[in-house]
């Protein structure tokens, strides 16, 4: 049983975080894993929508969310946050983008800041398949069509009530006819 | 990696020595008290803050931020596989129940404490031990701390579980913090740094609002040591004066990228929103208990007078 680390305050992430991190095979070993993820996070912040393999996308999603949540919580005058941003973003203009563009954009979000959409699994190829990782609020057209038919729209509510009324009226009619049949017999 | 020597920190009731060391003459170490702000987040001492209300106009009571340092065992084990909200809630209720019976004061690693335990085998049925807290850990009802002292030139460490029903009294004789969160290096330090008189009186603090950080740098005995202290980035030890090859190997073996691993940090911590919820839950009861104790203490002083 361990005690929680108290030295840093972190915001809760709104994505599903797995209990164990994934390892990536690289010649430098565990050091190289962070180098690879650094490149992915930099690309995500730069292009706002990238297509890559699913395992790397999932790991990078966690790191990107952590970076943005720290930027929102602490701002750019916080020494530790600035060090993290400096490490994770290889291009220094993206540090400005993080604090000046992304942090205000996601200030009042109640959901996650990134979206991971599974991409095509082309055969033959990488078994786990591709994924598209994007920052929400990006200027590109949406990847998935907006779902229609929300149950709380007014006409849907009225239709539901009308259906219920019709069904109950039919039940009453059927009950009425069966009673009259039993009464006759 | 060096195979750790089998150190059995004995649980309460078995105060046996486990390695023989020759003590150098006990000299009084000068302790400089520098009341440094422990956290740059809040200056108030256990005053509940009222957050500005939500749309409904209800005020939300929030515990002060330093609660996470004062009561770290209320936070659950961060390992995701072992989290169970219901179990944690029930455990917190039990912890508060125990705290209403026995006062478990605020303490940190580096504080000198005295613990009285019910012991059926001792002549007066209690066993009292005084020592410096070198480590604390565990979460919930299993929270523990280790006290170290040197008795008759013998180093003794006892692990106490804070919520054990055998514990009768926990007193903090000197409340202070050190430069490190874990003082296990005192095992390899000169014995004067771990020696405290068993009849030590509780010390009164001049400034109640801030816990002083003792910037003492401890001198270690010559090698061999129990752990490779040069690899641990210790602030509270004097310069180790080792040959350069030790530092070179330490650099080779070090993992400097872990400092930047944001997900590793996340998996080791409880998020701030959850912490706030837990302490908001718990702090009103803790405040009530403190208040009742203060009244009892004052009544006791008045009766004596």
Coordinates of C-alpha atoms in Angstrom, one line a residue:
Chain A
X1 CA 0.0 0.0 0.0
X2 CA 1.5 3.3 -1.0
X3 CA 0.8 6.8 -0.1
X4 CA -0.2 9.2 -2.8
X5 CA 2.5 11.6 -3.9
X6 CA 1.7 15.1 -2.6
X7 CA 4.3 17.2 -4.2
X8 CA 2.2 18.1 -7.3
X9 CA -1.4 18.9 -7.8
X10 CA -2.8 17.5 -11.0
X11 CA -6.2 17.9 -12.6
X12 CA -8.3 14.8 -13.2
X13 CA -8.1 13.7 -16.8
X14 CA -11.4 13.0 -18.6
X15 CA -10.1 10.1 -20.7
X16 CA -9.9 6.5 -19.7
X17 CA -6.4 6.0 -18.3
X18 CA -5.1 2.4 -18.2
X19 CA -3.3 1.3 -15.0
X20 CA -0.1 0.4 -16.7
X21 CA 1.8 2.3 -19.4
X22 CA 2.6 0.7 -22.8
X23 CA 6.2 0.1 -23.6
X24 CA 7.5 0.9 -27.1
X25 CA 10.4 -0.9 -28.6
X26 CA 13.2 1.6 -29.4
X27 CA 17.0 1.3 -29.6
X28 CA 17.5 3.7 -26.7
X29 CA 15.1 1.7 -24.5
X30 CA 12.9 3.5 -22.0
X31 CA 14.5 6.8 -22.7
X32 CA 13.6 6.5 -26.4
X33 CA 9.9 5.9 -25.5
X34 CA 9.5 9.4 -24.2
X35 CA 11.4 10.8 -27.3
X36 CA 8.9 9.1 -29.6
X37 CA 5.9 10.3 -27.7
X38 CA 7.4 13.8 -27.6
X39 CA 7.5 13.8 -31.4
X40 CA 3.8 12.7 -31.5
X41 CA 2.6 15.3 -29.0
X42 CA 4.5 18.0 -30.9
X43 CA 2.9 16.9 -34.1
X44 CA -0.6 16.8 -32.5
X45 CA -0.2 20.4 -31.1
X46 CA 1.2 21.6 -34.5
X47 CA -1.3 20.0 -36.9
X48 CA -4.3 19.5 -34.5
X49 CA -5.2 16.2 -36.3
X50 CA -2.8 13.4 -37.0
X51 CA -3.2 9.8 -38.3
X52 CA -1.0 7.2 -36.6
X53 CA -1.0 3.8 -35.1
X54 CA -3.4 3.1 -32.3
X55 CA -1.1 2.2 -29.4
X56 CA 1.1 5.3 -29.9
X57 CA -2.1 7.4 -30.3
X58 CA -3.5 6.2 -27.0
X59 CA -0.3 6.9 -25.1
X60 CA 0.2 10.3 -26.7
X61 CA -3.4 11.2 -25.9
X62 CA -2.7 10.9 -22.2
X63 CA 0.4 13.0 -22.4
X64 CA -1.3 15.7 -24.5
X65 CA -4.2 15.9 -22.0
X66 CA -1.8 16.2 -19.1
X67 CA 0.1 19.0 -20.8
X68 CA -3.0 21.0 -21.6
X69 CA -4.6 20.4 -18.2
X70 CA -1.4 21.6 -16.5
X71 CA -1.3 24.7 -18.7
X72 CA -4.9 25.5 -17.8
X73 CA -4.5 24.9 -14.1
X74 CA -1.1 26.6 -13.6
X75 CA -0.7 29.1 -16.5
X76 CA 2.6 30.0 -18.1
X77 CA 4.1 31.7 -15.1
X78 CA 4.4 28.4 -13.3
X79 CA 8.0 27.1 -13.5
X80 CA 7.3 23.4 -13.5
X81 CA 4.6 23.7 -16.2
X82 CA 6.9 25.8 -18.4
X83 CA 9.6 23.2 -18.0
X84 CA 7.2 20.4 -19.1
X85 CA 6.0 22.4 -22.0
X86 CA 9.6 23.1 -23.0
X87 CA 10.4 19.4 -22.9
X88 CA 7.3 18.0 -24.6
X89 CA 7.1 20.5 -27.5
X90 CA 10.1 20.4 -29.7
X91 CA 9.2 23.6 -31.6
X92 CA 9.3 26.6 -29.3
X93 CA 6.5 28.5 -31.1
X94 CA 4.2 25.7 -30.1
X95 CA 4.8 26.5 -26.4
X96 CA 3.3 29.9 -27.2
X97 CA 0.4 28.2 -29.0
X98 CA -0.2 25.9 -26.0
X99 CA -0.5 28.8 -23.5
X100 CA -2.0 31.5 -25.7
X101 CA -4.4 29.5 -27.9
X102 CA -5.1 26.0 -26.5
X103 CA -5.4 26.9 -22.8
X104 CA -8.0 29.6 -23.4
X105 CA -9.8 27.4 -25.9
X106 CA -10.2 24.6 -23.3
X107 CA -10.7 26.7 -20.3
X108 CA -14.3 25.9 -19.8
X109 CA -14.4 22.4 -21.2
X110 CA -16.1 19.7 -19.1
X111 CA -15.0 17.0 -21.5
X112 CA -11.6 15.7 -22.7
X113 CA -9.5 18.0 -24.9
X114 CA -8.6 15.3 -27.5
X115 CA -10.6 12.8 -29.5
X116 CA -9.3 9.4 -30.6
X117 CA -11.1 7.9 -33.5
X118 CA -10.2 4.4 -34.7
X119 CA -9.1 4.3 -38.3
X120 CA -8.9 1.6 -41.0
X121 CA -7.1 -1.6 -40.5
X122 CA -5.6 -2.3 -43.8
X123 CA -4.5 -5.9 -44.5
X124 CA -1.6 -6.8 -44.6
X125 CA -0.2 -4.2 -42.2
X126 CA 0.0 -3.3 -38.5
X127 CA -2.4 -5.6 -36.8
X128 CA -3.7 -3.2 -34.2
X129 CA -4.7 -0.7 -36.9
X130 CA -4.5 3.1 -37.3
X131 CA -6.2 5.8 -35.3
X132 CA -6.8 9.5 -35.8
X133 CA -5.9 11.7 -32.8
X134 CA -7.3 15.3 -32.9
X135 CA -7.6 18.3 -30.6
X136 CA -11.3 19.3 -30.2
X137 CA -12.3 22.6 -31.6
X138 CA -10.0 22.2 -34.6
X139 CA -10.9 24.1 -37.8
X140 CA -11.2 20.9 -40.0
X141 CA -14.6 19.3 -41.0
X142 CA -15.8 16.7 -38.4
X143 CA -14.5 13.2 -38.8
X144 CA -17.8 11.5 -37.7
X145 CA -21.2 12.8 -38.8
X146 CA -23.2 14.5 -36.1
X147 CA -25.8 12.1 -34.6
X148 CA -29.3 13.2 -35.3
X149 CA -32.5 12.3 -33.5
X150 CA -31.9 13.5 -30.0
X151 CA -34.6 12.2 -27.7
X152 CA -35.0 15.5 -26.0
X153 CA -35.8 17.5 -29.1
X154 CA -39.4 18.8 -28.9
X155 CA -40.9 16.9 -31.9
X156 CA -39.3 13.7 -30.7
X157 CA -40.8 14.2 -27.2
X158 CA -44.2 14.9 -28.7
X159 CA -43.9 11.8 -31.0
X160 CA -42.9 9.6 -28.0
X161 CA -46.0 10.8 -26.0
X162 CA -48.2 10.3 -29.1
X163 CA -46.9 6.7 -29.5
X164 CA -47.5 6.0 -25.8
X165 CA -51.1 7.3 -26.0
X166 CA -51.8 5.3 -29.2
X167 CA -50.5 2.1 -27.5
X168 CA -52.5 2.6 -24.3
X169 CA -55.7 3.4 -26.3
X170 CA -55.2 0.2 -28.3
X171 CA -54.7 -1.8 -25.1
X172 CA -58.0 -0.4 -23.7
X173 CA -59.8 -1.2 -26.9
X174 CA -58.5 -4.8 -26.9
X175 CA -59.4 -5.1 -23.2
X176 CA -62.9 -3.8 -24.0
X177 CA -63.5 -6.3 -26.9
X178 CA -62.2 -9.3 -24.9
X179 CA -64.5 -8.3 -21.9
X180 CA -67.5 -8.0 -24.3
X181 CA -66.6 -11.5 -25.8
X182 CA -66.3 -13.1 -22.3
X183 CA -69.5 -11.4 -21.2
X184 CA -71.4 -12.8 -24.3
X185 CA -70.0 -16.3 -23.9
Chain B
X1 CA 21.3 -3.4 -7.6
X2 CA 22.6 -3.8 -4.1
X3 CA 20.7 -6.5 -2.3
X4 CA 19.1 -4.8 0.6
X5 CA 20.3 -6.2 3.9
X6 CA 17.3 -7.8 5.6
X7 CA 16.1 -5.0 7.9
X8 CA 13.3 -6.1 10.1
X9 CA 11.7 -3.0 11.5
X10 CA 9.9 -4.6 14.4
X11 CA 6.3 -3.9 15.0
X12 CA 5.2 -2.4 18.3
X13 CA 5.8 -4.8 21.2
X14 CA 9.1 -6.2 20.1
X15 CA 11.8 -3.5 20.7
X16 CA 14.8 -5.7 19.8
X17 CA 18.0 -4.4 18.3
X18 CA 19.1 -5.8 15.0
X19 CA 22.6 -4.6 14.3
X20 CA 25.4 -3.7 16.6
X21 CA 27.1 -0.3 16.1
X22 CA 29.6 1.4 18.3
X23 CA 28.4 4.8 19.3
X24 CA 30.7 7.8 19.3
X25 CA 30.4 10.1 22.3
X26 CA 27.0 11.7 22.2
X27 CA 27.3 15.4 21.5
X28 CA 24.5 17.8 21.3
X29 CA 23.8 18.8 17.8
X30 CA 22.8 22.3 17.1
X31 CA 19.5 22.6 15.4
X32 CA 18.7 25.8 13.6
X33 CA 15.1 26.5 13.2
X34 CA 14.1 28.4 10.1
X35 CA 10.4 28.8 9.8
X36 CA 10.1 28.5 6.0
X37 CA 6.7 28.4 4.3
X38 CA 6.1 24.8 3.6
X39 CA 3.7 25.4 0.8
X40 CA 3.2 28.6 -1.2
X41 CA -0.5 27.9 -1.5
X42 CA -2.1 29.0 1.8
X43 CA -1.2 30.8 4.9
X44 CA -4.3 30.1 6.9
X45 CA -4.3 27.4 9.6
X46 CA -7.3 25.1 9.6
X47 CA -9.8 27.8 8.7
X48 CA -12.5 26.4 6.4
X49 CA -12.8 28.5 3.3
X50 CA -16.1 29.2 1.7
X51 CA -16.0 28.8 -2.1
X52 CA -18.2 31.3 -4.1
X53 CA -21.5 29.5 -4.6
X54 CA -22.8 27.9 -7.7
X55 CA -26.0 29.1 -9.6
X56 CA -28.2 27.8 -6.8
X57 CA -26.5 30.2 -4.4
X58 CA -25.3 27.5 -2.0
X59 CA -21.8 28.0 -0.5
X60 CA -19.5 25.0 -0.9
X61 CA -17.2 24.4 2.2
X62 CA -13.7 23.5 1.1
X63 CA -10.9 22.3 3.3
X64 CA -7.6 24.4 3.4
X65 CA -5.0 23.1 0.9
X66 CA -2.4 22.1 3.5
X67 CA -4.8 19.3 4.7
X68 CA -3.2 17.0 2.2
X69 CA 0.2 17.4 4.1
X70 CA -1.4 17.1 7.5
X71 CA -3.6 14.1 6.8
X72 CA -2.0 12.2 3.9
X73 CA -3.4 8.8 5.0
X74 CA -6.9 10.0 4.1
X75 CA -6.0 9.9 0.4
X76 CA -6.3 6.4 -1.0
X77 CA -3.7 4.3 -2.7
X78 CA -3.3 5.8 -6.2
X79 CA -2.9 2.4 -7.9
X80 CA -5.9 2.2 -10.2
X81 CA -6.4 -1.5 -9.8
X82 CA -7.0 -1.2 -6.1
X83 CA -9.4 1.8 -6.1
X84 CA -12.8 1.2 -4.7
X85 CA -14.8 4.3 -3.8
X86 CA -17.2 2.5 -1.4
X87 CA -14.3 0.9 0.5
X88 CA -12.5 4.2 0.8
X89 CA -15.6 5.9 2.1
X90 CA -16.2 3.3 4.8
X91 CA -12.5 3.4 5.7
X92 CA -12.7 7.2 6.2
X93 CA -15.7 6.8 8.5
X94 CA -13.7 4.3 10.6
X95 CA -10.6 6.5 10.6
X96 CA -12.7 9.4 11.9
X97 CA -14.2 7.2 14.5
X98 CA -10.8 6.1 15.8
X99 CA -9.6 9.7 15.8
X100 CA -12.5 10.8 18.0
X101 CA -11.2 8.3 20.6
X102 CA -7.4 8.9 20.4
X103 CA -5.8 12.1 19.3
X104 CA -3.5 11.5 16.3
X105 CA -1.7 14.8 16.0
X106 CA -0.2 16.4 12.9
X107 CA 3.4 15.2 12.3
X108 CA 5.9 14.9 9.5
X109 CA 9.1 13.0 8.8
X110 CA 11.7 14.4 11.1
X111 CA 9.4 15.1 14.0
X112 CA 10.2 13.6 17.4
X113 CA 7.3 11.6 18.8
X114 CA 6.4 9.5 21.8
X115 CA 4.0 6.6 21.4
X116 CA 2.3 4.7 24.3
X117 CA 1.1 1.2 23.4
X118 CA -0.9 -1.3 25.5
X119 CA 1.4 -4.2 26.2
X120 CA 0.2 -7.2 28.2
X121 CA 3.7 -8.4 28.8
X122 CA 5.2 -5.3 30.4
X123 CA 5.2 -4.6 34.2
X124 CA 3.1 -1.5 33.9
X125 CA 0.7 -2.5 31.2
X126 CA 2.0 0.2 28.8
X127 CA 5.1 0.5 26.7
X128 CA 6.3 4.0 25.8
X129 CA 8.8 4.7 23.0
X130 CA 10.3 8.0 22.0
X131 CA 11.9 8.4 18.6
X132 CA 12.3 10.5 15.4
X133 CA 9.9 9.7 12.6
X134 CA 12.0 8.5 9.7
X135 CA 9.3 7.4 7.3
X136 CA 5.6 7.3 7.0
X137 CA 3.4 5.5 4.5
X138 CA 0.3 3.4 3.9
X139 CA -3.1 4.7 3.3
X140 CA -6.4 4.5 5.1
X141 CA -6.5 2.4 8.3
X142 CA -3.1 0.8 7.4
X143 CA -1.2 4.1 7.7
X144 CA 2.1 3.6 9.5
X145 CA 5.2 5.5 10.6
X146 CA 8.6 4.3 11.8
X147 CA 10.2 5.8 14.9
X148 CA 14.0 5.5 15.4
X149 CA 16.1 6.0 18.5
X150 CA 19.4 4.8 19.9
X151 CA 18.9 3.1 23.3
X152 CA 22.0 1.9 25.2
X153 CA 24.2 2.3 22.1
X154 CA 21.7 0.2 20.1
X155 CA 19.8 1.5 17.1
X156 CA 16.1 0.7 17.5
X157 CA 13.3 1.2 15.0
X158 CA 9.6 0.5 15.6
X159 CA 6.8 0.6 13.0
X160 CA 3.5 1.8 14.5
X161 CA 0.2 1.5 12.7
X162 CA -1.5 4.8 13.4
X163 CA -5.0 3.4 13.7
X164 CA -4.1 0.3 15.7
X165 CA -6.5 -0.1 18.7
X166 CA -3.5 -0.9 21.0
X167 CA -2.1 2.6 20.7
X168 CA -3.1 4.6 23.7
X169 CA -1.4 7.9 23.1
X170 CA 0.6 9.6 20.4
X171 CA 2.5 12.8 21.4
X172 CA 4.6 15.0 19.2
X173 CA 7.5 16.2 21.3
X174 CA 9.1 18.3 18.5
X175 CA 7.1 19.2 15.4
X176 CA 9.4 20.0 12.5
X177 CA 10.2 18.8 9.0
X178 CA 13.5 17.9 7.4
X179 CA 14.9 18.4 3.9
X180 CA 14.0 14.9 2.8
X181 CA 10.7 13.0 2.9
X182 CA 12.5 9.8 4.1
X183 CA 15.2 9.8 6.7
X184 CA 16.3 6.1 6.2
X185 CA 19.9 7.4 5.9
X186 CA 19.9 7.9 9.7
X187 CA 20.7 4.2 9.8
X188 CA 24.1 4.9 8.3
X189 CA 24.6 8.2 10.0
X190 CA 26.5 8.9 13.3
X191 CA 24.4 7.8 16.2
X192 CA 24.1 11.3 17.7
X193 CA 21.7 12.2 14.9
X194 CA 19.2 9.5 16.0
X195 CA 19.5 9.8 19.8
X196 CA 16.7 11.3 21.8
X197 CA 16.3 11.1 25.5
X198 CA 13.4 8.8 26.5
X199 CA 12.1 11.2 29.0
X200 CA 12.1 14.1 26.5
X201 CA 9.5 16.9 27.3
X202 CA 7.2 18.2 24.6
X203 CA 8.6 21.5 23.2
X204 CA 6.5 24.5 22.7
X205 CA 6.5 26.2 19.3
X206 CA 7.0 29.9 19.1
X207 CA 5.2 30.3 15.8
X208 CA 2.1 28.1 15.5
X209 CA 1.1 28.8 11.9
X210 CA 4.2 27.4 10.1
X211 CA 6.0 24.1 10.6
X212 CA 9.7 24.8 10.7
X213 CA 12.0 23.0 8.2
X214 CA 15.2 21.9 10.0
X215 CA 18.0 22.4 7.4
X216 CA 20.3 20.0 9.3
X217 CA 22.9 18.1 7.1
X218 CA 23.7 14.8 8.6
X219 CA 27.2 13.2 8.6
X220 CA 27.3 9.6 7.5
X221 CA 29.6 6.9 8.9
X222 CA 32.3 5.6 6.5
X223 CA 31.2 2.9 4.0
X224 CA 29.8 0.2 3.7
X225 CA 26.3 1.6 3.8
X226 CA 22.9 -0.1 3.6
X227 CA 21.9 1.8 0.4
X228 CA 23.6 3.7 -2.4
X229 CA 22.9 7.1 -1.0
X230 CA 24.8 8.9 -3.8
X231 CA 22.0 7.7 -6.2
X232 CA 19.2 9.2 -4.2
X233 CA 19.5 12.9 -4.5
X234 CA 19.4 13.5 -0.7
X235 CA 19.3 17.0 0.5
X236 CA 19.8 16.3 4.2
X237 CA 23.2 14.7 4.1
X238 CA 26.6 16.3 4.0
X239 CA 28.9 15.8 1.0
X240 CA 29.5 12.1 0.7
X241 CA 33.1 12.5 -0.5
X242 CA 33.1 9.3 -2.5
X243 CA 35.5 8.4 -5.3
X244 CA 34.4 9.7 -8.7
X245 CA 33.5 6.2 -10.1
X246 CA 30.5 6.1 -7.7
X247 CA 29.1 9.3 -9.2
X248 CA 29.8 8.1 -12.7
X249 CA 28.0 4.9 -12.2
X250 CA 25.1 6.8 -10.6
X251 CA 24.8 8.9 -13.7
X252 CA 24.9 5.9 -15.9
X253 CA 22.1 4.2 -14.0
X254 CA 20.0 7.3 -13.5
X255 CA 16.6 7.8 -15.3
X256 CA 16.5 11.6 -15.9
X257 CA 13.5 11.2 -18.3
X258 CA 11.2 10.1 -15.4
X259 CA 11.1 13.8 -14.3
X260 CA 9.3 14.6 -17.5
X261 CA 7.0 11.6 -17.5
X262 CA 3.6 13.2 -17.0
X263 CA 1.6 10.0 -17.0
X264 CA 3.9 8.4 -14.4
X265 CA 3.3 11.4 -12.2
X266 CA -0.5 11.1 -12.8
X267 CA -0.6 7.4 -11.9
X268 CA 1.1 8.2 -8.6
X269 CA -1.2 11.0 -7.5
X270 CA -4.8 11.5 -6.6
X271 CA -6.2 14.3 -8.8
X272 CA -6.9 17.7 -7.1
X273 CA -10.7 17.5 -7.6
X274 CA -10.8 14.2 -5.8
X275 CA -8.6 15.4 -3.0
X276 CA -10.8 18.4 -2.5
X277 CA -13.9 16.2 -2.3
X278 CA -12.3 13.8 0.2
X279 CA -11.1 16.6 2.5
X280 CA -14.3 18.5 2.3
X281 CA -16.0 15.4 3.4
X282 CA -13.7 14.9 6.3
X283 CA -12.5 18.3 7.5
X284 CA -15.6 19.4 9.3
X285 CA -15.5 16.4 11.5
X286 CA -11.8 16.8 12.2
X287 CA -12.4 20.4 13.1
X288 CA -15.1 19.5 15.5
X289 CA -12.8 16.9 17.2
X290 CA -10.0 19.5 17.5
X291 CA -12.5 22.0 19.0
X292 CA -13.8 19.4 21.6
X293 CA -10.2 18.5 22.5
X294 CA -9.3 22.2 23.0
X295 CA -12.3 22.6 25.3
X296 CA -11.3 19.5 27.3
X297 CA -7.7 20.8 27.6
X298 CA -8.9 24.2 28.8
X299 CA -11.2 22.6 31.3
X300 CA -8.4 20.4 32.5
X301 CA -6.1 23.4 33.1
X302 CA -8.9 25.3 34.9
X303 CA -9.6 22.3 37.2
X304 CA -5.9 22.1 38.0
X305 CA -5.9 25.8 38.9

